[in-house]
């Protein structure tokens, strides 16, 4: 019987997920809600919000959907997985309780403490007064995080006390509690592990470029580009992460009666001769990491089968499958963003894509819409993620930047240094 699969979300991650699912030998019939213009080339668009739990339930029932894949965090936090499971529908992603690992930085810190997982020391502050008092226990640079979902933008690294006070004032204006943390030195690594409630298996490592400007300058964003695999990740590092982070987290979440299924995304800080520290957990595929991880997996494994086994709670047949961590090629993705992002930017900008793309290049749509006239327009800040798969990072980045040159989207920008250092060196670089 043909699988009917619904993907929830509308970004580049969801376009990449649909691409990987479309290549499954099971040849599923794909639906996406709400999706974007790129997603609609692979799936039937459904006009509903991804976090409208009742609408999702109604659609799944009406269309006889057999499997739901949740892309972003908002529907997870809204409890869409719990609601679908209660109706007997197979769904990829963690429960509402387990999704708190991303929704609340305070909860994540408490679980890490119980699990004995290395992470920065912190103070949880309910209001500005508590935060001002706690600040004196820390030294610059100050790491200040608003407690709640912030699409990667609720974190300030303040070099001075004055900047720290400004960040606290911004949080206070939103009545947001904050977490103040020790600053961790090192290079960041995104390790996305697929989990079935009991075990978590790491996927191909990736590095994300969070700052808006070249050489990691400017504000934090949702991510401006990524590459995979990361040259310094070897079996020894993976074994350490498994033993000191993934296994204890899986055990502790079980003990908390919130067993973790789906993607446990460990944002790690790696420093020579120091064990890896957790910067944050996300509870879903990373964006734009997915746009480099899946293209390296999809030709070698059945991504639909992998996600379904996670949802069924049994990844035992995937243990020891080297293709999950060891790609034969390399991938680079670069985000094409609207001028002004992550601050105010214009939408409705017309984009013209080239008719043909070189082999190995894929333009994942992150925020696009097609007008009745047929024109493609931008709808959010991160508009496209252009990915290339090649034999080397150098070749992949050359192809990506070449393809971006051929895109007509005047009021846009990219970072010019995605994967630059890694393409030149295999040592610890970021
Ligand atoms: P988060 O949303 O917690 O991932 O934070 C966003 C970004 O801020 C991270 O990807 C890091 O680049 C940076 N960051 C967060 N926490 C720390 C920390 N304790 N030390 C150094 N950098 C951090
Ligand atoms: N790329 C970072 C994230 O998905 O949160």
PDB file of N, CA, C and O in Angstrom, residues 225-270:
ATOM      1  N   UNK A 225      24.405  29.082   7.098  1.00  0.00           N
ATOM      2  CA  UNK A 225      25.016  28.102   6.203  1.00  0.00           C
ATOM      3  C   UNK A 225      25.541  26.948   7.032  1.00  0.00           C
ATOM      4  O   UNK A 225      25.591  27.031   8.268  1.00  0.00           O
ATOM      5  N   UNK A 226      25.899  25.881   6.363  1.00  0.00           N
ATOM      6  CA  UNK A 226      26.401  24.699   7.080  1.00  0.00           C
ATOM      7  C   UNK A 226      27.192  23.829   6.118  1.00  0.00           C
ATOM      8  O   UNK A 226      27.082  23.985   4.896  1.00  0.00           O
ATOM      9  N   UNK A 227      27.988  22.938   6.702  1.00  0.00           N
ATOM     10  CA  UNK A 227      28.651  21.937   5.871  1.00  0.00           C
ATOM     11  C   UNK A 227      28.742  20.625   6.643  1.00  0.00           C
ATOM     12  O   UNK A 227      28.604  20.598   7.876  1.00  0.00           O
ATOM     13  N   UNK A 228      28.985  19.550   5.919  1.00  0.00           N
ATOM     14  CA  UNK A 228      29.124  18.220   6.521  1.00  0.00           C
ATOM     15  C   UNK A 228      29.940  17.338   5.584  1.00  0.00           C
ATOM     16  O   UNK A 228      29.890  17.544   4.376  1.00  0.00           O
ATOM     17  N   UNK A 229      30.663  16.339   6.097  1.00  0.00           N
ATOM     18  CA  UNK A 229      30.924  16.102   7.515  1.00  0.00           C
ATOM     19  C   UNK A 229      32.008  17.063   8.021  1.00  0.00           C
ATOM     20  O   UNK A 229      32.678  17.712   7.234  1.00  0.00           O
ATOM     21  N   UNK A 230      32.170  17.116   9.350  1.00  0.00           N
ATOM     22  CA  UNK A 230      33.153  18.011   9.961  1.00  0.00           C
ATOM     23  C   UNK A 230      34.474  17.239  10.091  1.00  0.00           C
ATOM     24  O   UNK A 230      34.504  16.164  10.693  1.00  0.00           O
ATOM     25  N   UNK A 231      35.556  17.776   9.489  1.00  0.00           N
ATOM     26  CA  UNK A 231      36.793  16.990   9.367  1.00  0.00           C
ATOM     27  C   UNK A 231      37.360  16.465  10.686  1.00  0.00           C
ATOM     28  O   UNK A 231      37.924  15.378  10.711  1.00  0.00           O
ATOM     29  N   UNK A 232      37.204  17.193  11.791  1.00  0.00           N
ATOM     30  CA  UNK A 232      37.845  16.724  13.030  1.00  0.00           C
ATOM     31  C   UNK A 232      37.019  15.695  13.797  1.00  0.00           C
ATOM     32  O   UNK A 232      37.463  15.201  14.843  1.00  0.00           O
ATOM     33  N   UNK A 233      35.834  15.354  13.314  1.00  0.00           N
ATOM     34  CA  UNK A 233      35.013  14.366  14.025  1.00  0.00           C
ATOM     35  C   UNK A 233      35.477  12.957  13.642  1.00  0.00           C
ATOM     36  O   UNK A 233      35.440  12.575  12.479  1.00  0.00           O
ATOM     37  N   UNK A 234      35.943  12.229  14.638  1.00  0.00           N
ATOM     38  CA  UNK A 234      36.402  10.860  14.380  1.00  0.00           C
ATOM     39  C   UNK A 234      35.667   9.888  15.319  1.00  0.00           C
ATOM     40  O   UNK A 234      34.831  10.300  16.127  1.00  0.00           O
ATOM     41  N   UNK A 235      35.994   8.608  15.214  1.00  0.00           N
ATOM     42  CA  UNK A 235      35.299   7.598  16.024  1.00  0.00           C
ATOM     43  C   UNK A 235      35.479   7.851  17.519  1.00  0.00           C
ATOM     44  O   UNK A 235      34.560   7.626  18.311  1.00  0.00           O
ATOM     45  N   UNK A 236      36.666   8.336  17.912  1.00  0.00           N
ATOM     46  CA  UNK A 236      36.927   8.560  19.342  1.00  0.00           C
ATOM     47  C   UNK A 236      36.004   9.662  19.876  1.00  0.00           C
ATOM     48  O   UNK A 236      35.412   9.525  20.955  1.00  0.00           O
ATOM     49  N   UNK A 237      35.865  10.747  19.105  1.00  0.00           N
ATOM     50  CA  UNK A 237      34.990  11.844  19.547  1.00  0.00           C
ATOM     51  C   UNK A 237      33.534  11.361  19.609  1.00  0.00           C
ATOM     52  O   UNK A 237      32.815  11.631  20.586  1.00  0.00           O
ATOM     53  N   UNK A 238      33.125  10.609  18.595  1.00  0.00           N
ATOM     54  CA  UNK A 238      31.741  10.097  18.598  1.00  0.00           C
ATOM     55  C   UNK A 238      31.502   9.178  19.796  1.00  0.00           C
ATOM     56  O   UNK A 238      30.442   9.240  20.430  1.00  0.00           O
ATOM     57  N   UNK A 239      32.495   8.346  20.119  1.00  0.00           N
ATOM     58  CA  UNK A 239      32.340   7.419  21.253  1.00  0.00           C
ATOM     59  C   UNK A 239      32.220   8.214  22.559  1.00  0.00           C
ATOM     60  O   UNK A 239      31.424   7.864  23.444  1.00  0.00           O
ATOM     61  N   UNK A 240      32.995   9.289  22.690  1.00  0.00           N
ATOM     62  CA  UNK A 240      32.915  10.125  23.896  1.00  0.00           C
ATOM     63  C   UNK A 240      31.537  10.784  24.005  1.00  0.00           C
ATOM     64  O   UNK A 240      30.916  10.796  25.077  1.00  0.00           O
ATOM     65  N   UNK A 241      31.056  11.317  22.885  1.00  0.00           N
ATOM     66  CA  UNK A 241      29.739  11.972  22.904  1.00  0.00           C
ATOM     67  C   UNK A 241      28.655  10.954  23.246  1.00  0.00           C
ATOM     68  O   UNK A 241      27.731  11.235  24.016  1.00  0.00           O
ATOM     69  N   UNK A 242      28.794   9.758  22.687  1.00  0.00           N
ATOM     70  CA  UNK A 242      27.803   8.707  22.973  1.00  0.00           C
ATOM     71  C   UNK A 242      27.795   8.393  24.476  1.00  0.00           C
ATOM     72  O   UNK A 242      26.732   8.357  25.106  1.00  0.00           O
ATOM     73  N   UNK A 243      28.983   8.200  25.039  1.00  0.00           N
ATOM     74  CA  UNK A 243      29.062   7.743  26.434  1.00  0.00           C
ATOM     75  C   UNK A 243      28.773   8.857  27.436  1.00  0.00           C
ATOM     76  O   UNK A 243      28.191   8.596  28.490  1.00  0.00           O
ATOM     77  N   UNK A 244      29.167  10.095  27.124  1.00  0.00           N
ATOM     78  CA  UNK A 244      29.042  11.157  28.137  1.00  0.00           C
ATOM     79  C   UNK A 244      27.813  12.035  27.930  1.00  0.00           C
ATOM     80  O   UNK A 244      27.429  12.780  28.825  1.00  0.00           O
ATOM     81  N   UNK A 245      27.200  11.972  26.743  1.00  0.00           N
ATOM     82  CA  UNK A 245      26.062  12.868  26.473  1.00  0.00           C
ATOM     83  C   UNK A 245      24.812  12.088  26.031  1.00  0.00           C
ATOM     84  O   UNK A 245      23.773  12.149  26.687  1.00  0.00           O
ATOM     85  N   UNK A 246      24.911  11.349  24.915  1.00  0.00           N
ATOM     86  CA  UNK A 246      23.688  10.748  24.350  1.00  0.00           C
ATOM     87  C   UNK A 246      23.115   9.668  25.271  1.00  0.00           C
ATOM     88  O   UNK A 246      21.917   9.694  25.588  1.00  0.00           O
ATOM     89  N   UNK A 247      23.954   8.725  25.700  1.00  0.00           N
ATOM     90  CA  UNK A 247      23.426   7.629  26.532  1.00  0.00           C
ATOM     91  C   UNK A 247      22.841   8.141  27.850  1.00  0.00           C
ATOM     92  O   UNK A 247      21.702   7.778  28.199  1.00  0.00           O
ATOM     93  N   UNK A 248      23.578   8.989  28.594  1.00  0.00           N
ATOM     94  CA  UNK A 248      22.970   9.475  29.853  1.00  0.00           C
ATOM     95  C   UNK A 248      21.696  10.299  29.625  1.00  0.00           C
ATOM     96  O   UNK A 248      20.766  10.229  30.432  1.00  0.00           O
ATOM     97  N   UNK A 249      21.629  11.059  28.523  1.00  0.00           N
ATOM     98  CA  UNK A 249      20.399  11.826  28.257  1.00  0.00           C
ATOM     99  C   UNK A 249      19.227  10.879  27.991  1.00  0.00           C
ATOM    100  O   UNK A 249      18.112  11.103  28.482  1.00  0.00           O
ATOM    101  N   UNK A 250      19.468   9.831  27.201  1.00  0.00           N
ATOM    102  CA  UNK A 250      18.374   8.894  26.884  1.00  0.00           C
ATOM    103  C   UNK A 250      17.882   8.211  28.161  1.00  0.00           C
ATOM    104  O   UNK A 250      16.673   8.082  28.379  1.00  0.00           O
ATOM    105  N   UNK A 251      18.813   7.805  29.019  1.00  0.00           N
ATOM    106  CA  UNK A 251      18.440   7.133  30.282  1.00  0.00           C
ATOM    107  C   UNK A 251      17.649   8.082  31.182  1.00  0.00           C
ATOM    108  O   UNK A 251      16.649   7.715  31.774  1.00  0.00           O
ATOM    109  N   UNK A 252      18.144   9.325  31.286  1.00  0.00           N
ATOM    110  CA  UNK A 252      17.492  10.280  32.186  1.00  0.00           C
ATOM    111  C   UNK A 252      16.096  10.646  31.679  1.00  0.00           C
ATOM    112  O   UNK A 252      15.152  10.747  32.464  1.00  0.00           O
ATOM    113  N   UNK A 253      15.939  10.806  30.371  1.00  0.00           N
ATOM    114  CA  UNK A 253      14.612  11.134  29.838  1.00  0.00           C
ATOM    115  C   UNK A 253      13.641   9.968  30.078  1.00  0.00           C
ATOM    116  O   UNK A 253      12.457  10.190  30.353  1.00  0.00           O
ATOM    117  N   UNK A 254      14.141   8.731  30.007  1.00  0.00           N
ATOM    118  CA  UNK A 254      13.283   7.581  30.340  1.00  0.00           C
ATOM    119  C   UNK A 254      12.864   7.640  31.798  1.00  0.00           C
ATOM    120  O   UNK A 254      11.699   7.447  32.129  1.00  0.00           O
ATOM    121  N   UNK A 255      13.854   7.932  32.664  1.00  0.00           N
ATOM    122  CA  UNK A 255      13.563   7.997  34.102  1.00  0.00           C
ATOM    123  C   UNK A 255      12.571   9.122  34.410  1.00  0.00           C
ATOM    124  O   UNK A 255      11.781   9.021  35.352  1.00  0.00           O
ATOM    125  N   UNK A 256      12.609  10.182  33.588  1.00  0.00           N
ATOM    126  CA  UNK A 256      11.682  11.310  33.775  1.00  0.00           C
ATOM    127  C   UNK A 256      10.314  11.030  33.169  1.00  0.00           C
ATOM    128  O   UNK A 256       9.466  11.922  33.100  1.00  0.00           O
ATOM    129  N   UNK A 257      10.119   9.815  32.650  1.00  0.00           N
ATOM    130  CA  UNK A 257       8.862   9.448  31.970  1.00  0.00           C
ATOM    131  C   UNK A 257       8.623  10.327  30.743  1.00  0.00           C
ATOM    132  O   UNK A 257       7.485  10.650  30.396  1.00  0.00           O
ATOM    133  N   UNK A 258       9.710  10.740  30.106  1.00  0.00           N
ATOM    134  CA  UNK A 258       9.608  11.500  28.858  1.00  0.00           C
ATOM    135  C   UNK A 258      10.628  10.930  27.877  1.00  0.00           C
ATOM    136  O   UNK A 258      11.520  11.636  27.412  1.00  0.00           O
ATOM    137  N   UNK A 259      10.506   9.605  27.559  1.00  0.00           N
ATOM    138  CA  UNK A 259      11.502   8.990  26.675  1.00  0.00           C
ATOM    139  C   UNK A 259      11.606   9.771  25.369  1.00  0.00           C
ATOM    140  O   UNK A 259      10.597  10.237  24.847  1.00  0.00           O
ATOM    141  N   UNK A 260      12.845   9.909  24.864  1.00  0.00           N
ATOM    142  CA  UNK A 260      13.059  10.782  23.720  1.00  0.00           C
ATOM    143  C   UNK A 260      13.059  10.022  22.403  1.00  0.00           C
ATOM    144  O   UNK A 260      13.885   9.160  22.170  1.00  0.00           O
ATOM    145  N   UNK A 261      12.135  10.419  21.526  1.00  0.00           N
ATOM    146  CA  UNK A 261      12.077   9.882  20.153  1.00  0.00           C
ATOM    147  C   UNK A 261      12.229  11.038  19.184  1.00  0.00           C
ATOM    148  O   UNK A 261      11.763  12.143  19.473  1.00  0.00           O
ATOM    149  N   UNK A 262      12.817  10.758  18.015  1.00  0.00           N
ATOM    150  CA  UNK A 262      12.956  11.813  17.016  1.00  0.00           C
ATOM    151  C   UNK A 262      14.410  12.203  16.889  1.00  0.00           C
ATOM    152  O   UNK A 262      15.305  11.356  17.020  1.00  0.00           O
ATOM    153  N   UNK A 263      14.664  13.494  16.628  1.00  0.00           N
ATOM    154  CA  UNK A 263      16.044  13.963  16.533  1.00  0.00           C
ATOM    155  C   UNK A 263      16.430  14.676  17.823  1.00  0.00           C
ATOM    156  O   UNK A 263      15.796  15.674  18.198  1.00  0.00           O
ATOM    157  N   UNK A 264      17.461  14.155  18.483  1.00  0.00           N
ATOM    158  CA  UNK A 264      18.057  14.870  19.604  1.00  0.00           C
ATOM    159  C   UNK A 264      19.275  15.584  19.018  1.00  0.00           C
ATOM    160  O   UNK A 264      20.263  14.948  18.649  1.00  0.00           O
ATOM    161  N   UNK A 265      19.140  16.897  18.870  1.00  0.00           N
ATOM    162  CA  UNK A 265      20.177  17.707  18.237  1.00  0.00           C
ATOM    163  C   UNK A 265      21.052  18.255  19.356  1.00  0.00           C
ATOM    164  O   UNK A 265      20.588  19.060  20.163  1.00  0.00           O
ATOM    165  N   UNK A 266      22.288  17.769  19.431  1.00  0.00           N
ATOM    166  CA  UNK A 266      23.202  18.266  20.454  1.00  0.00           C
ATOM    167  C   UNK A 266      24.082  19.353  19.826  1.00  0.00           C
ATOM    168  O   UNK A 266      24.841  19.080  18.897  1.00  0.00           O
ATOM    169  N   UNK A 267      23.931  20.570  20.324  1.00  0.00           N
ATOM    170  CA  UNK A 267      24.819  21.667  19.933  1.00  0.00           C
ATOM    171  C   UNK A 267      26.015  21.598  20.877  1.00  0.00           C
ATOM    172  O   UNK A 267      25.869  21.811  22.080  1.00  0.00           O
ATOM    173  N   UNK A 268      27.186  21.247  20.349  1.00  0.00           N
ATOM    174  CA  UNK A 268      28.342  20.962  21.213  1.00  0.00           C
ATOM    175  C   UNK A 268      29.426  22.022  21.057  1.00  0.00           C
ATOM    176  O   UNK A 268      29.559  22.639  19.998  1.00  0.00           O
ATOM    177  N   UNK A 269      30.204  22.207  22.126  1.00  0.00           N
ATOM    178  CA  UNK A 269      31.403  23.041  22.045  1.00  0.00           C
ATOM    179  C   UNK A 269      32.592  22.107  22.201  1.00  0.00           C
ATOM    180  O   UNK A 269      32.675  21.347  23.165  1.00  0.00           O
ATOM    181  N   UNK A 270      33.498  22.156  21.218  1.00  0.00           N
ATOM    182  CA  UNK A 270      34.644  21.242  21.201  1.00  0.00           C
ATOM    183  C   UNK A 270      35.920  22.054  21.382  1.00  0.00           C
ATOM    184  O   UNK A 270      36.146  23.050  20.669  1.00  0.00           O
TER     185      UNK A 270
END
